[in-house]
XYZ file of C-alpha atoms in Angstrom:
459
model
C 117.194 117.869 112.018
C 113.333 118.054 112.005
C 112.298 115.503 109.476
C 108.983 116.817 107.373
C 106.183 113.948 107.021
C 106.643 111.970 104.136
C 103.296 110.640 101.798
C 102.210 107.361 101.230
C 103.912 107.545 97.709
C 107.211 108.817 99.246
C 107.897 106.015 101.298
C 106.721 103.366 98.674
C 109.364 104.988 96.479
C 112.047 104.645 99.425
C 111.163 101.091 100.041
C 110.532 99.811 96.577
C 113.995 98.356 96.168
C 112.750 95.548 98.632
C 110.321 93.844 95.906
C 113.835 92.594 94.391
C 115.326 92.068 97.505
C 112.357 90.108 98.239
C 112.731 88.241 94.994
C 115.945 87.153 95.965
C 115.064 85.816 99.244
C 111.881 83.961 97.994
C 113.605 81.881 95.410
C 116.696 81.305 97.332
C 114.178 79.936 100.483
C 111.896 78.316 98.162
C 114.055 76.712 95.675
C 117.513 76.590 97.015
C 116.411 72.952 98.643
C 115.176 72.096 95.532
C 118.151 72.585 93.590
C 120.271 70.704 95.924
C 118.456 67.892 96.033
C 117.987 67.671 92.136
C 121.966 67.752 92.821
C 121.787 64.839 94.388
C 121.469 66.345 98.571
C 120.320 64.098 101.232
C 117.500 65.692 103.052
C 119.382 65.814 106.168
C 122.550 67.322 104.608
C 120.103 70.527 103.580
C 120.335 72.386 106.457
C 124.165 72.352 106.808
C 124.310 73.637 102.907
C 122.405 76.461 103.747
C 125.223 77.863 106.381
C 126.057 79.945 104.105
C 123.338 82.173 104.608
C 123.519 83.105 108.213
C 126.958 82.764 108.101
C 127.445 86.171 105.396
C 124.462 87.695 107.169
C 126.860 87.321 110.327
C 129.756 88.693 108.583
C 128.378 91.617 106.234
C 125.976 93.364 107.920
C 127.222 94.470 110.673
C 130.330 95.790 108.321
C 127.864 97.352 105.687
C 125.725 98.995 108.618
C 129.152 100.558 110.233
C 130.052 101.699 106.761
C 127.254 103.180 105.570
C 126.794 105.262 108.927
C 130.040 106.762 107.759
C 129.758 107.042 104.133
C 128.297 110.161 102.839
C 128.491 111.066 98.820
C 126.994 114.440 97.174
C 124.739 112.413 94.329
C 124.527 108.591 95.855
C 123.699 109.649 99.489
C 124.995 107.582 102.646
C 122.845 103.902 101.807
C 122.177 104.311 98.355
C 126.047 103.698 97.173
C 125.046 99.835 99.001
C 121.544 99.379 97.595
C 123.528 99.369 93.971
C 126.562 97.236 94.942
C 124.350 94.409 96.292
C 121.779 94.620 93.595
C 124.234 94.273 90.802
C 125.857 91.226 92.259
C 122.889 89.656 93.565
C 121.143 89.775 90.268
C 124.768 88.367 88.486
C 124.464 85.174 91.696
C 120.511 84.685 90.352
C 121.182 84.338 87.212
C 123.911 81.913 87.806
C 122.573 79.861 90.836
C 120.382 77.091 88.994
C 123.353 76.331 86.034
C 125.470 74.719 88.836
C 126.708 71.539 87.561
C 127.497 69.908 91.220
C 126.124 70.317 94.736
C 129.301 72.603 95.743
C 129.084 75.083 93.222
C 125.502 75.405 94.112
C 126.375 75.711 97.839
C 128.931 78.097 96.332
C 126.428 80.304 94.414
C 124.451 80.721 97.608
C 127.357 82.282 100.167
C 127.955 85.226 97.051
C 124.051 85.343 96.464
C 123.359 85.929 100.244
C 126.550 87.690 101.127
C 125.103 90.341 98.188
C 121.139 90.666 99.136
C 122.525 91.165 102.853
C 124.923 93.994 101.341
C 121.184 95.831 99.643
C 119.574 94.581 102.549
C 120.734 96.441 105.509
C 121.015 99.901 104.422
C 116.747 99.864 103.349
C 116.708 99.398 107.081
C 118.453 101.880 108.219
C 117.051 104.044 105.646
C 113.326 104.173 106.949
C 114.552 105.364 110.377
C 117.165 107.760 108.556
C 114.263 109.151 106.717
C 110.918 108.822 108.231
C 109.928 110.847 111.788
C 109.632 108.540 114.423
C 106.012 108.732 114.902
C 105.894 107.079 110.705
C 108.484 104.525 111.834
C 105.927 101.732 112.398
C 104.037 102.815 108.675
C 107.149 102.881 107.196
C 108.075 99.337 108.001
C 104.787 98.051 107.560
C 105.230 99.566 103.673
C 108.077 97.931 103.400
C 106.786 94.413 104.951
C 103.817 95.155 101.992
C 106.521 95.310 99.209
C 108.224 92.327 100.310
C 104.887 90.147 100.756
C 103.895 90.772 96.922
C 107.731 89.873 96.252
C 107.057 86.461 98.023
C 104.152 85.845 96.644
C 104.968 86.718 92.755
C 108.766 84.784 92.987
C 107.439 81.850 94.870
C 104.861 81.732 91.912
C 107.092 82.080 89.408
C 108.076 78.544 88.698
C 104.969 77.154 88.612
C 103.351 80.057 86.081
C 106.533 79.249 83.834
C 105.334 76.200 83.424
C 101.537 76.641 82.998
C 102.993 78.812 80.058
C 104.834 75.799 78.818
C 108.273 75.582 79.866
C 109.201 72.377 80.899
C 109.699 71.729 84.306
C 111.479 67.954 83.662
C 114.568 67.376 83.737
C 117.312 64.317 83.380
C 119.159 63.554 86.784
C 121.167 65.848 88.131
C 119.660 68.949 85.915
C 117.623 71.798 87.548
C 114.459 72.226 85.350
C 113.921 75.040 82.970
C 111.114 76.204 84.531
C 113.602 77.157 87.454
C 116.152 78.612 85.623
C 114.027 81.062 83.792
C 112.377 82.156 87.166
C 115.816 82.881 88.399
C 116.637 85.095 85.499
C 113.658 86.948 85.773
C 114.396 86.770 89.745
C 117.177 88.511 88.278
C 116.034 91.833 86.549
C 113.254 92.264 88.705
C 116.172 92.699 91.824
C 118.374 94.809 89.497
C 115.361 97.246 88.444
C 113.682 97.674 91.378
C 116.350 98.620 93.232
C 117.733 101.116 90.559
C 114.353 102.923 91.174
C 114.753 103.167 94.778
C 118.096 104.890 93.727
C 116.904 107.497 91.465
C 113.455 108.244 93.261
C 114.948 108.810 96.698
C 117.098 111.904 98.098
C 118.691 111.485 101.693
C 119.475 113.799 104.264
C 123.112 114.951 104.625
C 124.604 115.034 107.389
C 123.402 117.754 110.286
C 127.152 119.217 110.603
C 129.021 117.867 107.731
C 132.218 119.061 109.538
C 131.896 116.912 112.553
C 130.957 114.350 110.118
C 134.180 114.897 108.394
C 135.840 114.540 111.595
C 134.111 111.107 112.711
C 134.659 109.430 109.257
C 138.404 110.578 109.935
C 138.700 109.097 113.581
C 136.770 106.006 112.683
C 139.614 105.020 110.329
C 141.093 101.671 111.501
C 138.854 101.505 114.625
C 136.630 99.096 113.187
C 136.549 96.289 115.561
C 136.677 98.363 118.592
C 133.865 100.574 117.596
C 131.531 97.390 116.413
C 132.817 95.543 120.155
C 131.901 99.162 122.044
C 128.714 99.090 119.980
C 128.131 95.419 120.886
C 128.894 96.623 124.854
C 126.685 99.316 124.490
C 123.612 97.777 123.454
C 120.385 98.618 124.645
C 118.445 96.658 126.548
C 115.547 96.569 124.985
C 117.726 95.430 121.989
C 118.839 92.525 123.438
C 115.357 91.424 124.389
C 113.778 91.628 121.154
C 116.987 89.553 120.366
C 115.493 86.605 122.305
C 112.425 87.056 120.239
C 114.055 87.238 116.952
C 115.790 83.948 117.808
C 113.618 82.044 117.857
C 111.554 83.479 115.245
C 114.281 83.034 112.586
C 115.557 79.465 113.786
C 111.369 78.685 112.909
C 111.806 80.111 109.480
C 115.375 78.964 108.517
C 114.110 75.462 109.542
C 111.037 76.264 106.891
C 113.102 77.877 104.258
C 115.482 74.447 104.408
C 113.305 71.844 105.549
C 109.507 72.604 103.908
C 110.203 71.064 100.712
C 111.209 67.958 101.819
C 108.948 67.708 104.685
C 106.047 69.081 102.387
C 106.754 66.766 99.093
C 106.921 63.629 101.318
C 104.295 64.300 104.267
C 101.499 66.337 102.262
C 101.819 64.817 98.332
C 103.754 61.848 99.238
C 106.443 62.196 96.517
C 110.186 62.287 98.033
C 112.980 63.401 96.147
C 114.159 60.538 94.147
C 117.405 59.240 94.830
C 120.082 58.638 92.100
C 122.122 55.990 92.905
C 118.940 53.836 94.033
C 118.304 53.308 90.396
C 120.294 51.229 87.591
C 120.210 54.473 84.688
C 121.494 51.716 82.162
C 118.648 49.789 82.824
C 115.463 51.289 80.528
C 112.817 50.253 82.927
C 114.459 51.714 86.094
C 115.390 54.456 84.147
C 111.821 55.304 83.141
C 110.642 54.788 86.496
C 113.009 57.301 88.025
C 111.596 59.843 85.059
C 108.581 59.219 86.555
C 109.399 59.585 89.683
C 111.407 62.511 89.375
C 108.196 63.953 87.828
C 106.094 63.735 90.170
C 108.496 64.686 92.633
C 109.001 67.958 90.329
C 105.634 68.775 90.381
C 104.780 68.270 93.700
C 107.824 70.154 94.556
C 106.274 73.584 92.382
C 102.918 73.023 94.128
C 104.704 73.410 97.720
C 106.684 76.133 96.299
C 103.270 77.837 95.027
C 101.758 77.057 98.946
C 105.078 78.670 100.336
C 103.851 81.408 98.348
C 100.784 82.365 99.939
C 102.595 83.229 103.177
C 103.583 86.169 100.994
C 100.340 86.465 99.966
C 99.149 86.786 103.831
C 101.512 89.168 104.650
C 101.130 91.225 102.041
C 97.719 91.279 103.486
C 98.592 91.646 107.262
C 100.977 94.324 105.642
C 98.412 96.877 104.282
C 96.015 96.308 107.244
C 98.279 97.554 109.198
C 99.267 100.411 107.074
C 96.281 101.683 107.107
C 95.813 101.395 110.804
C 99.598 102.961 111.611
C 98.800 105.844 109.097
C 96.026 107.012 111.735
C 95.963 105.563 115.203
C 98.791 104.558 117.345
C 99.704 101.074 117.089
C 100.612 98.516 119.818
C 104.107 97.116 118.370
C 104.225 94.516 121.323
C 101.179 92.545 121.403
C 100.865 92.912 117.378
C 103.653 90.619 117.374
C 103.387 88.296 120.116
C 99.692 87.538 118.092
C 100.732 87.551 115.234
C 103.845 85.007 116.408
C 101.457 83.097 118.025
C 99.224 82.400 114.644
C 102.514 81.353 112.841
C 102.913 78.485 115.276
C 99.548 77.385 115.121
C 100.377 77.326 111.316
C 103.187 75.178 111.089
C 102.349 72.851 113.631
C 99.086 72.485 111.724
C 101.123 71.226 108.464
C 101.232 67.837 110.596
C 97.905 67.028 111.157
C 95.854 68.699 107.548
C 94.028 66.018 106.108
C 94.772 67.388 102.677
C 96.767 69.732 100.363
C 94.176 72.343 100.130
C 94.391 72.955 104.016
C 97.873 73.334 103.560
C 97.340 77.054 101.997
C 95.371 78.116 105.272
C 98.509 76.964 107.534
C 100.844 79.319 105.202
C 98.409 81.990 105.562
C 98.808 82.264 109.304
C 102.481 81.454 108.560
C 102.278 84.978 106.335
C 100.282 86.993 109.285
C 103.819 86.296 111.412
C 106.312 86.621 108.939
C 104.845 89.741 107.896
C 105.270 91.061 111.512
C 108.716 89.601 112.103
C 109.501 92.162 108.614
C 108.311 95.533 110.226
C 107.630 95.482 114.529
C 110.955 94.831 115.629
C 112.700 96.813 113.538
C 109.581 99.667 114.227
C 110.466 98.896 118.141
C 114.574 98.488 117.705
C 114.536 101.958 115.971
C 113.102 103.917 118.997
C 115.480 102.397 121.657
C 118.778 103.271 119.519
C 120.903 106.819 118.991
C 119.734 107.838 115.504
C 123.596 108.787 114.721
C 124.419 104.571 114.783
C 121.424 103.384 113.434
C 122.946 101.267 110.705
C 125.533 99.901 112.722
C 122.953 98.595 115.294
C 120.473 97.612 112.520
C 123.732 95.130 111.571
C 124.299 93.958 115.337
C 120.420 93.255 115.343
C 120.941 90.877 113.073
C 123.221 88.983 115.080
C 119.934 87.609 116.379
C 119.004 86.524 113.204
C 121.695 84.914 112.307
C 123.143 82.926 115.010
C 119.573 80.840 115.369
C 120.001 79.945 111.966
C 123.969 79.010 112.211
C 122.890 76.764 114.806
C 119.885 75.080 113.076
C 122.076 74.585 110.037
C 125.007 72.972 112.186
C 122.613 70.112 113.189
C 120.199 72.030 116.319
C 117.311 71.402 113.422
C 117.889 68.279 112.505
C 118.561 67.180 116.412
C 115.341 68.862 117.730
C 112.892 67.261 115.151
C 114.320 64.029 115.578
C 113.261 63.957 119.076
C 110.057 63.503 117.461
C 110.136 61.163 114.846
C 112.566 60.664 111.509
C 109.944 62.396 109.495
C 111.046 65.336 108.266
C 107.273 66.921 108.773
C 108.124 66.998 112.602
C 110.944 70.011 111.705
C 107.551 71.570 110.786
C 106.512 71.002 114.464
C 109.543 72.690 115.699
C 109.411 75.350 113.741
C 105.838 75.888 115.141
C 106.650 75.580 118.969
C 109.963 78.084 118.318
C 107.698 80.598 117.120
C 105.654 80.614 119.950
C 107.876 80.326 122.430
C 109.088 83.841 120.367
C 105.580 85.071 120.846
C 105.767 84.549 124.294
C 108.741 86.149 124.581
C 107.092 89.688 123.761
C 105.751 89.853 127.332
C 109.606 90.816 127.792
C 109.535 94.285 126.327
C 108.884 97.016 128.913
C 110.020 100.081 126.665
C 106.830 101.929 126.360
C 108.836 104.130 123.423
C 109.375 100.897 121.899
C 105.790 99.672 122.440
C 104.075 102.206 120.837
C 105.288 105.872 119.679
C 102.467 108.337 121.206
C 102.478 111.047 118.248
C 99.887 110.788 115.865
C 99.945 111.189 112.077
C 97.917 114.081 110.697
């Protein structure tokens, strides 16, 4: 099928599902930590709680992105069907996520709220390259890395504006601030909305020969695992080496997503997480010193969150730059990432030697120019190596490579690697920085010149 050129506004509409999406994954990476340590989490227990999100990523979308290549409905479209699924139960886990009363039904909360943004999450992939002609791959994705940087931006934010407005962001031990809870909820309707207009703003194609596609979704029946294993067997080459980059890009950012707050609360504003059980509650004087403690631990905690923020802010940036650059000339996917990798590291790595707070916003802007290139070149690269006809089964594989860096962070590679440094938890910061370039450097890998840069021009 010869797909037309789509407008600016076209693919906004098509995309605009991710600013909830996006939502979801801010809060959960900016305040997840935060709850469980309000919970009453060691620092270096964080990382294992937050298995659960590689672990569903793992597990659901690779089964989403086999199912959706098969699914096919009259009104809902082949993705669409998935966008609403996810969105209603994500926005349900939001809500719910900062009432847990204990650590485990926290932990709990997070494996159904990632199992369900992963469930949304994989089809919008596989929906630019099922839409878009290939020579608008690379603008599409850079839309879509635009809608998720003012996503990041506005939800890491959201906490902290809550309480400039005047909800309390105090709470006794063991509570989870209001201020939290009512970002959350919001959190909550802004994923359930915006991905409700994605759904009644965007028509897909239908199959090419709905009879052989008829036949497929008949064959395919029960020949689940062997199709995702000959898949798996199958995969291109130039998949598997933009698999070495994502590695080590995503072990950088799960170690940020579980490890900044406490690194960043202690190291930067000197104000750790208070500790529970190191204070006698009974006692008035302790107990007004853990208040106070707790406090400033609280409010340090919204001013990293706010910081973490800006790498949204950045990308958003980086984003439209680069969408207006893709929507004229060709664009070099390779070295645009390998840079922009590159400045990430130098950003983290600088969180250990800023001599104050205010320089920490410069280290998340860099932080932002590489996160909002890991969101759109290699997916822009993957979907030019791949057969169109199993693009959402190999957008699921892909994220294999997601995944698995962050399974083993969370099962102890983070907190083993930083501690080759120091006990500080700033030197996971570190880390993080030398991972991502070492992914930068990995770039040099890609030979592909289809996956380097598509050669048609936009008129």
């Amino acid at each position: 099928m010869k797909k037309r050129l789509l407008s600016f506004w076209e693919i906004w509409n098509m995309s605009f599902g991710f600013l909830g999406i996006q939502f979801g994954f801010a809060l959960q990476g900016g305040f997840m930590s935060r709850i469980f340590q309000t919970l009453g989490a060691d620092k270096d227990a964080i990382p294992l709680l937050w298995i659960a999100a590689p672990l569903t990523g793992l597990i659901v979308q690779p089964i989403i992105g086999y199912l959706s290549d098969k699914t096919w409905h009259s009104r809902w479209g082949r993705r669409r069907p998935y966008f609403l699924i996810g969105a209603i139960l994500s926005s349900l886990a939001l809500f719910f996520v900062p009432h847990s009363p204990a650590l485990w039904i926290a932990a709990g909360f997070l494996w159904i709220l990632d199992a369900s943004i992963n469930i949304s999450m994989e089809p919008f992939r596989a929906l630019v390259a099922d839409k878009l002609h290939e020579s608008q791959r690379s603008y599409g994705f850079v839309v879509q890395t635009l809608i998720i940087g003012i996503g990041t931006w506005v939800a890491s934010n959201l906490p902290w504006i809550i309480n400039q407005l005047g909800v309390s962001n105090e709470a006794g031990p063991g509570i989870v601030p209001l201020s939290v809870k009512v970002a959350f909820a919001i959190g909550a309707f802004v994923f359930l909305v915006s991905i409700l207009y994605t759904v009644f703003t965007t028509e897909e194609y239908p199959p090419e020969n709905m009879e052989a596609f008829r036949k497929m979704q008949k064959e395919s029946k029960g020949n689940f695992f062997k199709d995702i294993m000959e898949n798996m067997g199958n995969m291109p080459s130039t998949m598997k080496k933009l698999g070495v980059i994502q590695f080590f890009s995503w072990f950088a950012f799960f170690t940020m997503w579980s490890l900044a707050m406490p690194a960043l609360t202690e190291h930067i504003y000197q104000a750790p997480a208070p500790v529970e059980s190191a204070y006698d509650m009974t006692d008035a004087a302790q107990s007004a010193v853990f208040f106070e403690v707790n406090k400033k631990y609280q409010d340090a905690a919204d001013k990293v969150g706010s910081a973490m923020g800006v790498y949204g802010l950045s990308s958003m940036a980086f984003a439209l730059v680069l969408t207006f650059y893709a929507s004229r000339k060709r664009l070099n996917r390779k070295f645009t990432h390998m840079i922009s990798l590159l400045f990430g590291g130098i950003g983290f790595i600088g969180m250990y030697f800023i001599p104050n707070p205010s320089w920490l916003l410069f280290c998340f802007v860099l932080v932002g120019i590489a996160w909002g290139s890991i969101l759109s070149m290699p997916y822009a690269m993957l979907s030019s190596s791949i057969d169109p006809n199993r693009m959402g089964v190999y957008m699921g594989l892909f994220n294999m490579f997601i995944v698995l860096p962050q399974i083993i962070a969370a099962l102890g590679g983070v907190n083993f690697v930083y501690k080759l440094l120091g006990e500080q938890a700033i030197y996971a910061m570190v880390v993080a920085g030398i991972s991502l370039i070492i992914a930068g450097i990995a770039n040099l890998l890609i030979t592909n010149k289809k996956a380097i840069a598509y050669t048609v021009d936009i008129e």
